Amino acid sequence: ALDSTLLDDAVATQDTVTQLVSAIRRVRRLVPEAAAVGVSAHDYDASGKPVCAWDDPDAKTALVSGLVNDAHRIIDALDGVALDDTQADAVGLLALVAGQDVEPGDQDGTWRIARRVAPDRVISTVDPESRHMHKSVSSYRDGYKAHVAVEPETGLITATALTPANAGDGPTGVELLAGEEPGLQVLADSAYGSGSVRAALANAQHRQAIKAIPLRRNPRLGDDQFNRDDFTIDHAARTATCPNGTTVMIAAKGAATFGAKCRGCPLRQRCTTAIDGRVLHIGEHDAELVAARKAWANGDFTDDYRQHRPMVERSIAWLVARNNRRVRYRGIERNQHGLATRVAAINLRRLVNLGLDHRDGTWILA
């Protein structure tokens, strides 16, 4: 059984200004050539945030512009300077935070905080490997994600990995099973149900008991609307046939465009609200996803899923019990060691509860 859980990081999330000041201060401390560069937005040798009328948008924009321009001056001055690994990491982080949250202002040489969220955004220069993760539309956490593979009859964790919180469950889950012999039944929720993950598990000759990803619905159509599974796809011939019996070719990039053929169609009200007609997108792993939805609807593995899936939730509860939802260190490598050590202790306790005993110099399960 595969699953993951979010772990809170050990540092505070930093806003854009704090990240810029922290990154500039670090580079100036580590690289002598950077300390010699003239900067004007802030006294980087002083502790704390810059003095600013934070409620004044113009003052805040002026501060951000000054900090970003200071960062650019430092980066430009270090072009061609030989840097060791620590210095290079610090300069690279400065370049990243100087661009991830800002966009050009209305005048040349000015910058402002962008009205967007940068993908894979660094949330702290103190722990640059920590990430945001949306637990739901309205709730998010900062930190890391612990991935586990669990033997569901005993609750023993057979493999674990730590990633930034925004890492996908599916690819990491496939990696956790890389050393297993073929023939496993893999139980997992829909976070592991992508086509690429299903194809990888099939190639590894594992059986899948993975909840299907539900198809998206158009809120402007009724409850009886058509979805992908109401279309007939011939993958060999590269054709798609709609519920009204109209067949079109599937383009090289996977788009089946019905376009003008939707005009006057008696089923259009159940199919699309697009003025130009229905466009169906057929992905590389469409066949795997169709088969998965059919198996889930038919209940092919429902009994196994309900019987064995809950144990992984129990194992995760043991993992984060007693305030262990928060990691103790900074960075993936150190926290991976901490996670592996805790998993080993949990497994040992579980084995003792299952009857592990030491007799005549040998460990046995009673």
PDB file of N, CA, C and O in Angstrom, residues 6-43:
ATOM      1  N   LEU A   6       1.929  15.036   4.786  1.00  0.00           N
ATOM      2  CA  LEU A   6       2.682  16.281   4.834  1.00  0.00           C
ATOM      3  C   LEU A   6       3.351  16.444   6.190  1.00  0.00           C
ATOM      4  O   LEU A   6       2.777  16.118   7.230  1.00  0.00           O
ATOM      5  N   LEU A   7       4.578  16.945   6.159  1.00  0.00           N
ATOM      6  CA  LEU A   7       5.339  17.240   7.369  1.00  0.00           C
ATOM      7  C   LEU A   7       5.669  18.728   7.386  1.00  0.00           C
ATOM      8  O   LEU A   7       6.145  19.270   6.386  1.00  0.00           O
ATOM      9  N   ASP A   8       5.402  19.388   8.494  1.00  0.00           N
ATOM     10  CA  ASP A   8       5.682  20.811   8.603  1.00  0.00           C
ATOM     11  C   ASP A   8       7.178  21.045   8.701  1.00  0.00           C
ATOM     12  O   ASP A   8       7.911  20.272   9.340  1.00  0.00           O
ATOM     13  N   ASP A   9       7.652  22.142   8.092  1.00  0.00           N
ATOM     14  CA  ASP A   9       9.084  22.425   8.134  1.00  0.00           C
ATOM     15  C   ASP A   9       9.480  22.999   9.490  1.00  0.00           C
ATOM     16  O   ASP A   9       8.637  23.313  10.333  1.00  0.00           O
ATOM     17  N   ALA A  10      10.788  23.143   9.682  1.00  0.00           N
ATOM     18  CA  ALA A  10      11.314  23.572  10.975  1.00  0.00           C
ATOM     19  C   ALA A  10      11.613  25.066  11.018  1.00  0.00           C
ATOM     20  O   ALA A  10      12.199  25.550  11.987  1.00  0.00           O
ATOM     21  N   VAL A  11      11.230  25.807   9.987  1.00  0.00           N
ATOM     22  CA  VAL A  11      11.511  27.242   9.928  1.00  0.00           C
ATOM     23  C   VAL A  11      10.240  27.998   9.582  1.00  0.00           C
ATOM     24  O   VAL A  11       9.247  27.408   9.154  1.00  0.00           O
ATOM     25  N   ALA A  12      10.286  29.295   9.737  1.00  0.00           N
ATOM     26  CA  ALA A  12       9.139  30.127   9.395  1.00  0.00           C
ATOM     27  C   ALA A  12       9.180  30.499   7.916  1.00  0.00           C
ATOM     28  O   ALA A  12      10.252  30.750   7.360  1.00  0.00           O
ATOM     29  N   THR A  13       8.002  30.520   7.310  1.00  0.00           N
ATOM     30  CA  THR A  13       7.913  30.972   5.922  1.00  0.00           C
ATOM     31  C   THR A  13       8.266  32.453   5.843  1.00  0.00           C
ATOM     32  O   THR A  13       7.840  33.249   6.677  1.00  0.00           O
ATOM     33  N   GLN A  14       9.053  32.824   4.845  1.00  0.00           N
ATOM     34  CA  GLN A  14       9.491  34.209   4.691  1.00  0.00           C
ATOM     35  C   GLN A  14       8.742  34.886   3.550  1.00  0.00           C
ATOM     36  O   GLN A  14       8.501  34.265   2.511  1.00  0.00           O
ATOM     37  N   ASP A  15       8.405  36.165   3.734  1.00  0.00           N
ATOM     38  CA  ASP A  15       7.803  36.916   2.644  1.00  0.00           C
ATOM     39  C   ASP A  15       8.887  37.357   1.664  1.00  0.00           C
ATOM     40  O   ASP A  15      10.079  37.105   1.868  1.00  0.00           O
ATOM     41  N   THR A  16       8.475  38.018   0.588  1.00  0.00           N
ATOM     42  CA  THR A  16       9.412  38.383  -0.484  1.00  0.00           C
ATOM     43  C   THR A  16      10.529  39.281   0.021  1.00  0.00           C
ATOM     44  O   THR A  16      11.704  39.068  -0.296  1.00  0.00           O
ATOM     45  N   VAL A  17      10.187  40.298   0.802  1.00  0.00           N
ATOM     46  CA  VAL A  17      11.196  41.245   1.298  1.00  0.00           C
ATOM     47  C   VAL A  17      12.207  40.536   2.192  1.00  0.00           C
ATOM     48  O   VAL A  17      13.424  40.721   2.057  1.00  0.00           O
ATOM     49  N   THR A  18      11.721  39.710   3.102  1.00  0.00           N
ATOM     50  CA  THR A  18      12.621  38.994   4.012  1.00  0.00           C
ATOM     51  C   THR A  18      13.553  38.065   3.239  1.00  0.00           C
ATOM     52  O   THR A  18      14.746  37.951   3.563  1.00  0.00           O
ATOM     53  N   GLN A  19      13.038  37.387   2.228  1.00  0.00           N
ATOM     54  CA  GLN A  19      13.879  36.500   1.431  1.00  0.00           C
ATOM     55  C   GLN A  19      14.966  37.278   0.690  1.00  0.00           C
ATOM     56  O   GLN A  19      16.118  36.855   0.636  1.00  0.00           O
ATOM     57  N   LEU A  20      14.601  38.409   0.107  1.00  0.00           N
ATOM     58  CA  LEU A  20      15.590  39.211  -0.618  1.00  0.00           C
ATOM     59  C   LEU A  20      16.690  39.700   0.324  1.00  0.00           C
ATOM     60  O   LEU A  20      17.881  39.590   0.013  1.00  0.00           O
ATOM     61  N   VAL A  21      16.306  40.242   1.470  1.00  0.00           N
ATOM     62  CA  VAL A  21      17.291  40.742   2.432  1.00  0.00           C
ATOM     63  C   VAL A  21      18.188  39.614   2.910  1.00  0.00           C
ATOM     64  O   VAL A  21      19.415  39.744   2.976  1.00  0.00           O
ATOM     65  N   SER A  22      17.578  38.457   3.241  1.00  0.00           N
ATOM     66  CA  SER A  22      18.348  37.327   3.744  1.00  0.00           C
ATOM     67  C   SER A  22      19.333  36.809   2.696  1.00  0.00           C
ATOM     68  O   SER A  22      20.494  36.516   3.012  1.00  0.00           O
ATOM     69  N   ALA A  23      18.875  36.699   1.436  1.00  0.00           N
ATOM     70  CA  ALA A  23      19.750  36.177   0.382  1.00  0.00           C
ATOM     71  C   ALA A  23      20.892  37.140   0.079  1.00  0.00           C
ATOM     72  O   ALA A  23      22.045  36.718  -0.117  1.00  0.00           O
ATOM     73  N   ILE A  24      20.602  38.438   0.031  1.00  0.00           N
ATOM     74  CA  ILE A  24      21.666  39.435  -0.214  1.00  0.00           C
ATOM     75  C   ILE A  24      22.660  39.427   0.927  1.00  0.00           C
ATOM     76  O   ILE A  24      23.887  39.449   0.717  1.00  0.00           O
ATOM     77  N   ARG A  25      22.160  39.396   2.153  1.00  0.00           N
ATOM     78  CA  ARG A  25      23.053  39.393   3.325  1.00  0.00           C
ATOM     79  C   ARG A  25      23.975  38.176   3.307  1.00  0.00           C
ATOM     80  O   ARG A  25      25.177  38.281   3.599  1.00  0.00           O
ATOM     81  N   ARG A  26      23.435  37.029   2.925  1.00  0.00           N
ATOM     82  CA  ARG A  26      24.256  35.809   2.920  1.00  0.00           C
ATOM     83  C   ARG A  26      25.346  35.876   1.860  1.00  0.00           C
ATOM     84  O   ARG A  26      26.496  35.502   2.103  1.00  0.00           O
ATOM     85  N   VAL A  27      24.998  36.340   0.658  1.00  0.00           N
ATOM     86  CA  VAL A  27      26.005  36.438  -0.394  1.00  0.00           C
ATOM     87  C   VAL A  27      27.091  37.436  -0.017  1.00  0.00           C
ATOM     88  O   VAL A  27      28.288  37.196  -0.227  1.00  0.00           O
ATOM     89  N   ARG A  28      26.709  38.546   0.566  1.00  0.00           N
ATOM     90  CA  ARG A  28      27.709  39.541   0.990  1.00  0.00           C
ATOM     91  C   ARG A  28      28.613  38.994   2.081  1.00  0.00           C
ATOM     92  O   ARG A  28      29.788  39.358   2.170  1.00  0.00           O
ATOM     93  N   ARG A  29      28.084  38.097   2.912  1.00  0.00           N
ATOM     94  CA  ARG A  29      28.893  37.513   3.967  1.00  0.00           C
ATOM     95  C   ARG A  29      29.860  36.461   3.423  1.00  0.00           C
ATOM     96  O   ARG A  29      30.997  36.333   3.898  1.00  0.00           O
ATOM     97  N   LEU A  30      29.434  35.702   2.420  1.00  0.00           N
ATOM     98  CA  LEU A  30      30.236  34.588   1.921  1.00  0.00           C
ATOM     99  C   LEU A  30      31.215  34.981   0.818  1.00  0.00           C
ATOM    100  O   LEU A  30      32.262  34.330   0.657  1.00  0.00           O
ATOM    101  N   VAL A  31      30.883  36.009   0.040  1.00  0.00           N
ATOM    102  CA  VAL A  31      31.693  36.364  -1.125  1.00  0.00           C
ATOM    103  C   VAL A  31      32.269  37.766  -0.934  1.00  0.00           C
ATOM    104  O   VAL A  31      31.511  38.753  -0.958  1.00  0.00           O
ATOM    105  N   PRO A  32      33.568  37.905  -0.745  1.00  0.00           N
ATOM    106  CA  PRO A  32      34.166  39.231  -0.524  1.00  0.00           C
ATOM    107  C   PRO A  32      33.870  40.211  -1.651  1.00  0.00           C
ATOM    108  O   PRO A  32      33.654  41.403  -1.402  1.00  0.00           O
ATOM    109  N   GLU A  33      33.854  39.726  -2.892  1.00  0.00           N
ATOM    110  CA  GLU A  33      33.576  40.622  -4.020  1.00  0.00           C
ATOM    111  C   GLU A  33      32.160  41.206  -3.943  1.00  0.00           C
ATOM    112  O   GLU A  33      31.927  42.337  -4.384  1.00  0.00           O
ATOM    113  N   ALA A  34      31.238  40.441  -3.374  1.00  0.00           N
ATOM    114  CA  ALA A  34      29.867  40.936  -3.241  1.00  0.00           C
ATOM    115  C   ALA A  34      29.777  42.022  -2.170  1.00  0.00           C
ATOM    116  O   ALA A  34      29.019  42.988  -2.301  1.00  0.00           O
ATOM    117  N   ALA A  35      30.566  41.866  -1.100  1.00  0.00           N
ATOM    118  CA  ALA A  35      30.548  42.863  -0.025  1.00  0.00           C
ATOM    119  C   ALA A  35      31.064  44.208  -0.497  1.00  0.00           C
ATOM    120  O   ALA A  35      30.738  45.248   0.101  1.00  0.00           O
ATOM    121  N   ALA A  36      31.850  44.205  -1.564  1.00  0.00           N
ATOM    122  CA  ALA A  36      32.415  45.456  -2.083  1.00  0.00           C
ATOM    123  C   ALA A  36      31.466  46.183  -3.023  1.00  0.00           C
ATOM    124  O   ALA A  36      31.732  47.328  -3.419  1.00  0.00           O
ATOM    125  N   VAL A  37      30.356  45.558  -3.395  1.00  0.00           N
ATOM    126  CA  VAL A  37      29.401  46.169  -4.319  1.00  0.00           C
ATOM    127  C   VAL A  37      28.575  47.217  -3.575  1.00  0.00           C
ATOM    128  O   VAL A  37      28.096  46.975  -2.466  1.00  0.00           O
ATOM    129  N   GLY A  38      28.389  48.378  -4.187  1.00  0.00           N
ATOM    130  CA  GLY A  38      27.594  49.425  -3.577  1.00  0.00           C
ATOM    131  C   GLY A  38      26.110  49.099  -3.609  1.00  0.00           C
ATOM    132  O   GLY A  38      25.550  48.825  -4.677  1.00  0.00           O
ATOM    133  N   VAL A  39      25.470  49.089  -2.447  1.00  0.00           N
ATOM    134  CA  VAL A  39      24.041  48.827  -2.333  1.00  0.00           C
ATOM    135  C   VAL A  39      23.397  49.971  -1.562  1.00  0.00           C
ATOM    136  O   VAL A  39      24.050  50.629  -0.741  1.00  0.00           O
ATOM    137  N   SER A  40      22.109  50.188  -1.818  1.00  0.00           N
ATOM    138  CA  SER A  40      21.486  51.378  -1.242  1.00  0.00           C
ATOM    139  C   SER A  40      20.111  51.149  -0.619  1.00  0.00           C
ATOM    140  O   SER A  40      19.599  52.026   0.081  1.00  0.00           O
ATOM    141  N   ALA A  41      19.488  50.021  -0.853  1.00  0.00           N
ATOM    142  CA  ALA A  41      18.110  49.832  -0.399  1.00  0.00           C
ATOM    143  C   ALA A  41      18.004  49.559   1.091  1.00  0.00           C
ATOM    144  O   ALA A  41      16.970  49.836   1.706  1.00  0.00           O
ATOM    145  N   HIS A  42      19.075  49.035   1.686  1.00  0.00           N
ATOM    146  CA  HIS A  42      18.992  48.621   3.084  1.00  0.00           C
ATOM    147  C   HIS A  42      20.391  48.452   3.642  1.00  0.00           C
ATOM    148  O   HIS A  42      21.352  48.171   2.904  1.00  0.00           O
ATOM    149  N   ASP A  43      20.522  48.604   4.946  1.00  0.00           N
ATOM    150  CA  ASP A  43      21.778  48.307   5.635  1.00  0.00           C
ATOM    151  C   ASP A  43      21.781  46.809   5.939  1.00  0.00           C
ATOM    152  O   ASP A  43      21.188  46.362   6.929  1.00  0.00           O
TER     153      ASP A  43
END
